[in-house]
CSV table of C-alpha atoms and ligand atoms in Angstrom, one decimal:
chain,number,residue,atom,x,y,z
A,1,MET,CA,21.6,-130.8,57.8
A,2,ARG,CA,19.0,-128.6,56.2
A,3,TYR,CA,19.4,-124.8,56.1
A,4,ARG,CA,16.7,-122.1,56.4
A,5,ALA,CA,16.6,-118.5,55.2
A,6,PHE,CA,17.2,-116.1,58.0
A,7,GLY,CA,14.6,-113.4,57.6
A,8,ARG,CA,15.5,-110.7,55.2
A,9,THR,CA,19.2,-111.1,55.7
A,10,ASP,CA,21.4,-113.0,53.2
A,11,LEU,CA,22.1,-115.7,55.8
A,12,GLN,CA,21.2,-119.4,55.5
A,13,VAL,CA,21.3,-121.0,59.0
A,14,SER,CA,21.3,-124.6,60.0
A,15,GLU,CA,18.1,-125.9,61.5
A,16,LEU,CA,20.2,-126.9,64.6
A,17,GLY,CA,22.1,-124.0,66.2
A,18,PHE,CA,24.8,-124.4,68.9
A,19,GLY,CA,24.0,-122.7,72.2
A,20,CYS,CA,27.1,-121.6,74.0
A,21,GLY,CA,25.3,-120.4,77.1
A,22,SER,CA,25.7,-121.3,80.7
A,23,VAL,CA,22.8,-123.8,81.0
A,24,GLY,CA,24.2,-126.5,78.8
A,25,GLY,CA,27.6,-125.0,79.8
A,26,LEU,CA,30.0,-126.8,77.5
A,27,LEU,CA,31.6,-123.5,76.3
A,28,VAL,CA,31.7,-122.2,79.8
A,29,ARG,CA,32.7,-125.1,82.0
A,30,GLY,CA,33.9,-127.8,79.5
A,31,THR,CA,37.5,-128.9,79.1
A,32,TRP,CA,39.4,-127.6,76.1
A,33,ARG,CA,39.4,-131.1,74.6
A,34,GLU,CA,35.7,-131.5,74.9
A,35,MET,CA,35.0,-128.0,73.6
A,36,VAL,CA,37.2,-128.5,70.5
A,37,ALA,CA,35.9,-132.0,69.8
A,38,THR,CA,32.2,-131.0,70.1
A,39,VAL,CA,32.5,-127.8,68.1
A,40,GLU,CA,34.5,-129.7,65.4
A,41,ARG,CA,31.8,-132.4,65.3
A,42,ALA,CA,29.0,-129.8,65.2
A,43,ILE,CA,30.6,-128.2,62.1
A,44,ALA,CA,31.1,-131.6,60.5
A,45,LEU,CA,27.4,-132.2,61.1
A,46,GLY,CA,26.6,-129.0,59.3
A,47,VAL,CA,25.8,-126.7,62.2
A,48,ASN,CA,26.7,-123.2,61.1
A,49,TYR,CA,25.3,-120.9,63.8
A,50,PHE,CA,26.9,-120.5,67.2
A,51,ASP,CA,25.2,-118.4,69.8
A,52,THR,CA,27.1,-116.7,72.6
A,53,ALA,CA,26.8,-113.6,74.9
A,54,SER,CA,28.9,-111.3,76.9
A,55,LEU,CA,27.0,-112.6,80.0
A,56,TYR,CA,27.7,-116.3,79.5
A,57,GLY,CA,30.4,-117.3,82.1
A,58,GLU,CA,31.1,-113.5,82.4
A,59,GLY,CA,32.8,-113.5,79.0
A,60,ARG,CA,34.3,-117.0,79.2
A,61,SER,CA,31.9,-118.4,76.5
A,62,GLU,CA,33.0,-115.7,74.0
A,63,VAL,CA,36.7,-116.3,74.8
A,64,ASN,CA,36.3,-120.0,74.5
A,65,LEU,CA,34.2,-119.9,71.3
A,66,GLY,CA,36.7,-117.6,69.6
A,67,ALA,CA,39.7,-119.7,70.6
A,68,VAL,CA,38.1,-123.0,69.5
A,69,LEU,CA,37.0,-121.6,66.2
A,70,ARG,CA,40.6,-120.2,65.6
A,71,GLU,CA,42.0,-123.6,66.6
A,72,LEU,CA,39.8,-125.3,64.0
A,73,GLY,CA,40.3,-122.6,61.4
A,74,ALA,CA,36.5,-122.6,61.1
A,75,GLU,CA,34.3,-120.0,59.4
A,76,VAL,CA,30.8,-120.1,60.9
A,77,LEU,CA,28.1,-117.7,61.8
A,78,VAL,CA,28.6,-116.2,65.3
A,79,GLY,CA,26.0,-114.2,67.2
A,80,THR,CA,26.7,-112.5,70.5
A,81,LYS,CA,24.7,-110.2,72.8
A,82,VAL,CA,24.9,-107.0,74.7
A,83,ARG,CA,23.4,-107.0,78.2
A,84,LEU,CA,23.0,-103.5,79.6
A,85,THR,CA,23.4,-103.1,83.3
A,86,PRO,CA,21.2,-100.8,85.4
A,87,ALA,CA,24.2,-98.4,85.7
A,88,GLU,CA,24.4,-98.2,81.9
A,89,MET,CA,20.7,-97.3,81.4
A,90,GLY,CA,21.6,-93.6,81.4
A,91,HIS,CA,24.0,-93.8,78.5
A,92,LEU,CA,22.7,-96.7,76.4
A,93,HIS,CA,24.2,-95.7,73.0
A,94,ASP,CA,27.8,-95.6,74.3
A,95,ALA,CA,27.2,-98.7,76.5
A,96,VAL,CA,26.2,-100.7,73.4
A,97,LEU,CA,29.3,-99.6,71.5
A,98,ALA,CA,31.6,-100.4,74.4
A,99,SER,CA,30.0,-103.8,75.0
A,100,ALA,CA,30.4,-104.7,71.3
A,101,GLU,CA,34.0,-103.7,71.3
A,102,ALA,CA,34.6,-105.8,74.4
A,103,SER,CA,32.9,-108.8,72.9
A,104,LEU,CA,35.0,-108.6,69.7
A,105,LYS,CA,38.1,-108.4,71.8
A,106,ARG,CA,37.1,-111.5,73.8
A,107,LEU,CA,36.2,-113.4,70.6
A,108,GLN,CA,39.3,-112.0,68.9
A,109,MET,CA,37.2,-111.2,65.8
A,110,ASP,CA,36.8,-108.1,63.7
A,111,CYS,CA,33.1,-108.6,63.1
A,112,VAL,CA,30.3,-110.8,64.3
A,113,ASP,CA,27.4,-111.8,62.2
A,114,ILE,CA,24.6,-110.9,64.6
A,115,LEU,CA,24.6,-108.7,67.7
A,116,HIS,CA,21.5,-109.1,69.9
A,117,LEU,CA,20.2,-107.0,72.7
A,118,HIS,CA,20.1,-109.4,75.6
A,119,ASN,CA,17.9,-107.4,78.0
A,120,PRO,CA,14.2,-108.2,78.1
A,121,ILE,CA,12.0,-105.5,76.6
A,122,HIS,CA,9.2,-104.0,78.7
A,123,LEU,CA,6.8,-101.2,77.9
A,124,HIS,CA,8.8,-99.1,80.5
A,125,GLN,CA,12.3,-99.4,81.7
A,126,ASP,CA,12.6,-101.7,84.8
A,127,PRO,CA,16.3,-101.8,85.9
A,128,ASP,CA,15.4,-104.2,88.8
A,129,ARG,CA,14.4,-106.8,86.1
A,130,SER,CA,17.2,-105.7,83.8
A,131,ALA,CA,14.5,-104.6,81.3
A,132,VAL,CA,14.8,-101.8,78.9
A,133,GLY,CA,11.7,-99.9,77.9
A,134,LEU,CA,10.4,-99.1,74.4
A,135,ALA,CA,11.7,-95.5,74.8
A,136,ASP,CA,15.2,-96.9,75.3
A,137,LEU,CA,15.3,-98.7,72.0
A,138,PRO,CA,16.1,-95.8,69.6
A,139,PRO,CA,19.6,-95.1,71.0
A,140,ILE,CA,20.3,-98.8,71.2
A,141,VAL,CA,19.3,-99.3,67.6
A,142,ASP,CA,21.3,-96.2,66.6
A,143,ALA,CA,24.4,-97.8,68.2
A,144,PHE,CA,23.7,-101.1,66.4
A,145,GLN,CA,23.5,-99.2,63.1
A,146,ARG,CA,26.7,-97.4,63.8
A,147,LEU,CA,28.4,-100.8,64.4
A,148,GLN,CA,27.0,-102.1,61.2
A,149,ALA,CA,28.3,-99.0,59.3
A,150,GLN,CA,31.7,-99.6,60.9
A,151,GLY,CA,31.7,-103.3,59.7
A,152,LYS,CA,31.8,-104.6,63.2
A,153,ILE,CA,28.4,-106.4,63.1
A,154,ARG,CA,26.6,-107.6,60.0
A,155,TRP,CA,23.0,-107.7,61.5
A,156,TYR,CA,21.3,-106.9,64.7
A,157,GLY,CA,18.6,-108.5,66.8
A,158,ILE,CA,16.5,-108.3,69.9
A,159,ASN,CA,15.6,-110.6,72.7
A,160,GLY,CA,12.1,-112.0,72.4
A,161,LEU,CA,11.8,-112.0,76.2
A,162,GLY,CA,9.9,-109.4,78.2
A,163,GLU,CA,6.3,-108.1,78.1
A,164,THR,CA,4.4,-109.4,75.2
A,165,ALA,CA,2.9,-106.1,74.1
A,166,ALA,CA,6.3,-104.5,74.2
A,167,LEU,CA,7.9,-107.3,72.2
A,168,HIS,CA,5.3,-107.0,69.4
A,169,GLN,CA,6.0,-103.3,69.3
A,170,ALA,CA,9.7,-103.8,69.2
A,171,VAL,CA,9.4,-106.2,66.3
A,172,ALA,CA,7.4,-103.6,64.4
A,173,THR,CA,9.5,-100.6,65.1
A,174,THR,CA,13.2,-101.5,65.6
A,175,GLY,CA,14.1,-102.7,62.1
A,176,ALA,CA,15.8,-105.7,63.8
A,177,HIS,CA,17.0,-108.6,61.7
A,178,SER,CA,16.7,-111.3,64.3
A,179,ILE,CA,14.8,-112.3,67.4
A,180,GLN,CA,15.5,-115.0,70.0
A,181,THR,CA,12.1,-116.5,71.0
A,182,CYS,CA,11.2,-118.9,73.7
A,183,TYR,CA,9.4,-121.7,72.0
A,184,ASN,CA,8.9,-125.2,73.3
A,185,LEU,CA,6.4,-128.0,74.1
A,186,LEU,CA,5.6,-126.4,77.5
A,187,ASN,CA,5.1,-122.9,76.2
A,188,PRO,CA,4.4,-122.9,72.4
A,189,SER,CA,2.5,-119.6,72.5
A,190,ALA,CA,5.1,-117.8,70.4
A,191,GLY,CA,4.1,-120.1,67.5
A,192,GLN,CA,0.5,-121.1,68.0
A,193,PRO,CA,-2.6,-119.9,69.7
A,194,VAL,CA,-3.0,-121.1,73.3
A,195,PRO,CA,-6.4,-121.6,75.1
A,196,PRO,CA,-7.9,-119.1,77.5
A,197,GLY,CA,-6.4,-119.8,81.0
A,198,PHE,CA,-3.1,-121.0,79.6
A,199,PRO,CA,-0.9,-120.9,82.7
A,200,PHE,CA,2.2,-119.3,81.2
A,201,GLN,CA,3.1,-116.1,79.4
A,202,ASP,CA,1.2,-115.8,76.1
A,203,TYR,CA,3.6,-114.5,73.5
A,204,ARG,CA,0.7,-114.1,71.0
A,205,ASP,CA,2.3,-115.6,67.9
A,206,LEU,CA,5.4,-113.6,68.1
A,207,ILE,CA,7.1,-115.8,65.6
A,208,ALA,CA,4.5,-115.0,62.8
A,209,GLN,CA,4.7,-111.4,63.7
A,210,SER,CA,8.5,-111.5,63.4
A,211,THR,CA,8.6,-113.4,60.1
A,212,GLN,CA,6.1,-111.1,58.6
A,213,ARG,CA,8.5,-108.2,59.4
A,214,GLY,CA,11.5,-110.1,57.9
A,215,LEU,CA,13.2,-111.1,61.1
A,216,GLY,CA,15.1,-114.3,61.4
A,217,VAL,CA,13.8,-116.4,64.3
A,218,ILE,CA,16.1,-118.2,66.7
A,219,ALA,CA,14.2,-120.6,69.0
A,220,ILE,CA,15.6,-120.7,72.5
A,221,ARG,CA,14.6,-122.9,75.5
A,222,VAL,CA,13.7,-125.7,73.0
A,223,LEU,CA,14.4,-128.2,75.9
A,224,ALA,CA,13.1,-125.8,78.6
A,225,GLY,CA,16.6,-125.6,79.9
A,226,GLY,CA,16.8,-129.4,80.1
A,227,ALA,CA,13.4,-130.1,81.7
A,228,LEU,CA,12.0,-131.6,78.5
A,229,SER,CA,14.5,-134.4,78.7
A,230,GLY,CA,12.1,-135.5,81.5
A,231,THR,CA,14.5,-135.8,84.4
A,232,VAL,CA,15.7,-133.5,87.1
A,233,HIS,CA,19.2,-135.0,86.9
A,234,ARG,CA,21.7,-132.5,85.5
A,235,HIS,CA,24.9,-133.3,83.6
A,236,PRO,CA,28.0,-132.4,85.6
A,237,THR,CA,28.9,-129.7,83.0
A,238,ALA,CA,25.4,-128.3,82.9
A,239,ALA,CA,24.3,-125.4,85.2
A,240,PRO,CA,23.4,-127.1,88.5
A,241,THR,CA,20.2,-125.1,88.7
A,242,VAL,CA,18.0,-123.6,86.0
A,243,SER,CA,15.6,-120.7,86.3
A,244,PRO,CA,12.6,-121.4,84.0
A,245,ILE,CA,11.7,-118.9,81.3
A,246,ALA,CA,8.0,-118.4,80.6
A,247,THR,CA,7.1,-121.8,82.1
A,248,SER,CA,6.6,-123.0,85.7
A,249,THR,CA,8.0,-121.2,88.6
A,250,ASP,CA,10.6,-123.9,89.3
A,251,TYR,CA,12.5,-126.5,87.3
A,252,ALA,CA,11.1,-129.6,89.0
A,253,GLN,CA,7.5,-128.5,88.0
A,254,ASP,CA,8.7,-128.1,84.4
A,255,VAL,CA,10.1,-131.7,84.6
A,256,ALA,CA,6.7,-132.9,86.0
A,257,GLN,CA,4.8,-131.0,83.2
A,258,ALA,CA,7.1,-132.6,80.6
A,259,GLN,CA,5.7,-136.1,81.5
A,260,ARG,CA,2.5,-135.3,79.8
A,261,PHE,CA,4.3,-135.7,76.4
A,262,ARG,CA,5.7,-139.2,77.3
A,263,PRO,CA,2.9,-140.9,75.2
A,264,LEU,CA,4.7,-139.6,72.1
A,265,VAL,CA,7.6,-141.9,73.0
A,266,GLU,CA,5.5,-144.8,74.3
A,267,GLU,CA,3.3,-144.9,71.2
A,268,GLY,CA,6.4,-144.8,68.9
A,269,TYR,CA,6.1,-141.3,67.3
A,270,VAL,CA,9.6,-140.5,68.5
A,271,ALA,CA,12.5,-142.4,70.1
A,272,SER,CA,13.0,-140.0,73.1
A,273,SER,CA,11.6,-136.9,74.9
A,274,VAL,CA,14.5,-134.9,73.7
A,275,GLU,CA,13.8,-135.9,70.1
A,276,ALA,CA,10.1,-134.8,70.5
A,277,ALA,CA,11.1,-131.4,71.9
A,278,ILE,CA,13.7,-130.6,69.2
A,279,ARG,CA,11.6,-131.8,66.3
A,280,PHE,CA,8.6,-129.8,67.7
A,281,ALA,CA,10.7,-126.6,67.5
A,282,ILE,CA,11.7,-127.2,63.9
A,283,SER,CA,8.2,-128.1,62.9
A,284,HIS,CA,7.4,-124.4,62.9
A,285,ALA,CA,8.2,-123.1,59.4
A,286,GLY,CA,8.9,-119.6,61.0
A,287,VAL,CA,11.7,-120.9,63.1
A,288,SER,CA,15.0,-120.3,61.3
A,289,THR,CA,17.2,-122.2,63.7
A,290,ALA,CA,16.6,-124.1,67.0
A,291,LEU,CA,19.3,-123.6,69.5
A,292,VAL,CA,20.2,-126.4,71.8
A,293,GLY,CA,22.4,-125.9,74.8
A,294,VAL,CA,24.7,-128.9,75.1
A,295,SER,CA,26.7,-130.3,78.0
A,296,SER,CA,28.6,-132.9,76.0
A,297,LEU,CA,29.4,-134.3,72.6
A,298,ASP,CA,26.8,-137.1,73.1
A,299,GLN,CA,24.0,-134.5,73.6
A,300,LEU,CA,25.1,-132.8,70.4
A,301,GLU,CA,24.9,-136.1,68.5
A,302,GLN,CA,21.4,-136.7,69.9
A,303,ALA,CA,20.3,-133.2,68.9
A,304,ALA,CA,21.7,-133.7,65.4
A,305,ASP,CA,20.0,-137.1,65.1
A,306,ALA,CA,16.7,-135.5,66.1
A,307,VAL,CA,17.0,-132.7,63.6
A,308,ALA,CA,18.0,-135.1,60.8
A,309,LYS,CA,14.6,-136.8,61.3
A,310,GLY,CA,12.9,-133.5,60.3
A,311,PRO,CA,9.8,-131.8,61.6
A,312,LEU,CA,7.2,-134.0,63.5
A,313,PRO,CA,4.7,-135.6,61.1
A,314,VAL,CA,1.1,-134.4,61.2
A,315,ALA,CA,0.0,-137.5,63.1
A,316,ALA,CA,2.4,-136.7,65.9
A,317,LEU,CA,1.4,-133.0,66.0
A,318,THR,CA,-2.3,-134.1,66.2
A,319,ARG,CA,-1.5,-136.5,69.0
A,320,LEU,CA,0.4,-133.7,70.8
A,321,ALA,CA,-2.7,-131.4,70.5
A,322,THR,CA,-4.8,-134.1,72.2
A,323,LEU,CA,-2.2,-134.6,75.0
A,324,ARG,CA,-2.4,-130.9,75.7
A,325,LYS,CA,-6.2,-130.9,75.8
A,326,ARG,CA,-6.3,-134.0,78.0
A,327,ASP,CA,-4.4,-132.3,80.9
A,328,GLY,CA,-6.2,-129.0,80.5
B,401,LIG,N1,18.3,-114.7,74.5
B,401,LIG,C1,18.2,-115.2,75.7
B,401,LIG,O1,17.9,-114.5,76.7
B,401,LIG,C2,18.5,-116.6,75.9
B,401,LIG,C3,18.0,-117.3,77.0
B,401,LIG,C4,18.3,-118.7,77.1
B,401,LIG,C5,19.1,-119.3,76.1
B,401,LIG,N2,19.6,-118.6,75.1
B,401,LIG,C6,20.4,-119.3,74.1
B,401,LIG,O2,19.8,-120.6,73.8
B,401,LIG,C7,20.8,-121.6,74.1
B,401,LIG,C8,20.1,-122.9,74.5
B,401,LIG,O3,20.0,-122.9,76.0
B,401,LIG,P1,18.7,-122.9,76.8
B,401,LIG,O4,18.9,-122.2,78.0
B,401,LIG,O5,17.6,-122.5,75.9
B,401,LIG,O6,18.6,-124.4,77.2
B,401,LIG,P2,18.0,-125.7,76.4
B,401,LIG,O7,18.6,-125.8,75.1
B,401,LIG,O8,16.5,-125.5,76.4
B,401,LIG,O9,18.4,-126.8,77.4
B,401,LIG,C9,19.7,-127.1,77.6
B,401,LIG,C10,19.8,-128.3,78.5
B,401,LIG,O10,19.2,-129.4,77.9
B,401,LIG,C11,19.8,-130.6,78.3
B,401,LIG,N3,20.1,-131.4,77.2
B,401,LIG,C12,20.6,-131.0,76.0
B,401,LIG,N4,20.7,-132.1,75.1
B,401,LIG,C13,20.2,-133.2,75.8
B,401,LIG,C14,20.1,-134.5,75.5
B,401,LIG,N5,20.5,-135.0,74.3
B,401,LIG,N6,19.7,-135.4,76.4
B,401,LIG,C15,19.3,-134.9,77.6
B,401,LIG,N7,19.4,-133.6,78.0
B,401,LIG,C16,19.8,-132.7,77.1
B,401,LIG,C17,21.1,-130.3,79.0
B,401,LIG,O11,20.8,-130.4,80.4
B,401,LIG,P3,21.6,-131.7,81.2
B,401,LIG,O12,22.9,-131.7,80.6
B,401,LIG,O13,21.6,-131.3,82.6
B,401,LIG,O14,20.7,-132.8,80.8
B,401,LIG,C18,21.2,-128.8,78.8
B,401,LIG,O15,21.7,-128.1,79.9
B,401,LIG,C19,21.8,-121.0,75.0
B,401,LIG,O16,23.0,-121.6,75.0
B,401,LIG,C20,21.8,-119.6,74.5
B,401,LIG,O17,22.7,-119.5,73.4
B,401,LIG,C21,19.3,-117.3,74.9
């Protein structure tokens, strides 16, 4: 496993990060044995960043991750998130403090390495979409800084989801140390320019903007929630349905879109679609860690094998660019 600097923090994170969310679902719906065996193996493979949230399985992911790490006596980097509800929008500062305390209690930890804001960020607050507005950020950041001063979190971060203009402003003004950014073969706009008429949200190089400001970058949706594996079939432990983020309006369309990258496998650049997707994410030097949501030990092994092969070579990236152009 190779490690990358995490923005201006003192952290070194593994290129492969462990997603404890509901989509892969292992830390939410897995059996105790599967969870322990997979986390143990991930650590043996050198994975050192584990990403959870209060939202995942309504707290189950945090409870399970904390319990598994205690069982293993493991010391790894843990990030969790605060998701503010519409009812909390009127008292953001206190809501962040309360959420962090509840997360620490579920994890049974005194401190987490990173606490992220989970809500999307818009120019203006939009409770129907669970979005905070730019004007909401100062009390949220104030609460993060208080938690830092109390030694309950080491660093704080934002979600790179929401309105592009708002995200760029949030990166520039919040002093955040971390950002979770959607970056994958279907929507690479956070990491490279996309042509006019690009069908999905254009994040306008959010990764470069973030690294310039010293934020560590956590790539999410590296497999587009599983669609980049190229099949609509879902693992029994995985979420049975997935809502795409910044790609097509439904999962089946994302799976269909993923087929355009099959020539990378057929022409021998990579051994599988999953390998192509994961190696694409780590090909961006600005990505600190690429999270993969796993449903099984086997999927973890495949992700680690892909990362071990390193970034995609120039020839594969060039072929990728032609595959994009070919289909418009
Ligand atoms: N900040 C945010 O708002 C946010 C949003 C989303 C995710 N995240 C974080 O990112 C993590 C990653 O999750 P994600 O939602 O982005 O999903 P993802 O990693 O893009 O996709 C996960 C899915 O990929 C499939 N998969 C994984 N390995 C595979 C393999 N070797 N072969 C075939 N299929 C494989 C699995 O589906 P099947 O088992 O069905 O094949 C799994 O459910 C989350 O756990 C969370 O920590 C954060």
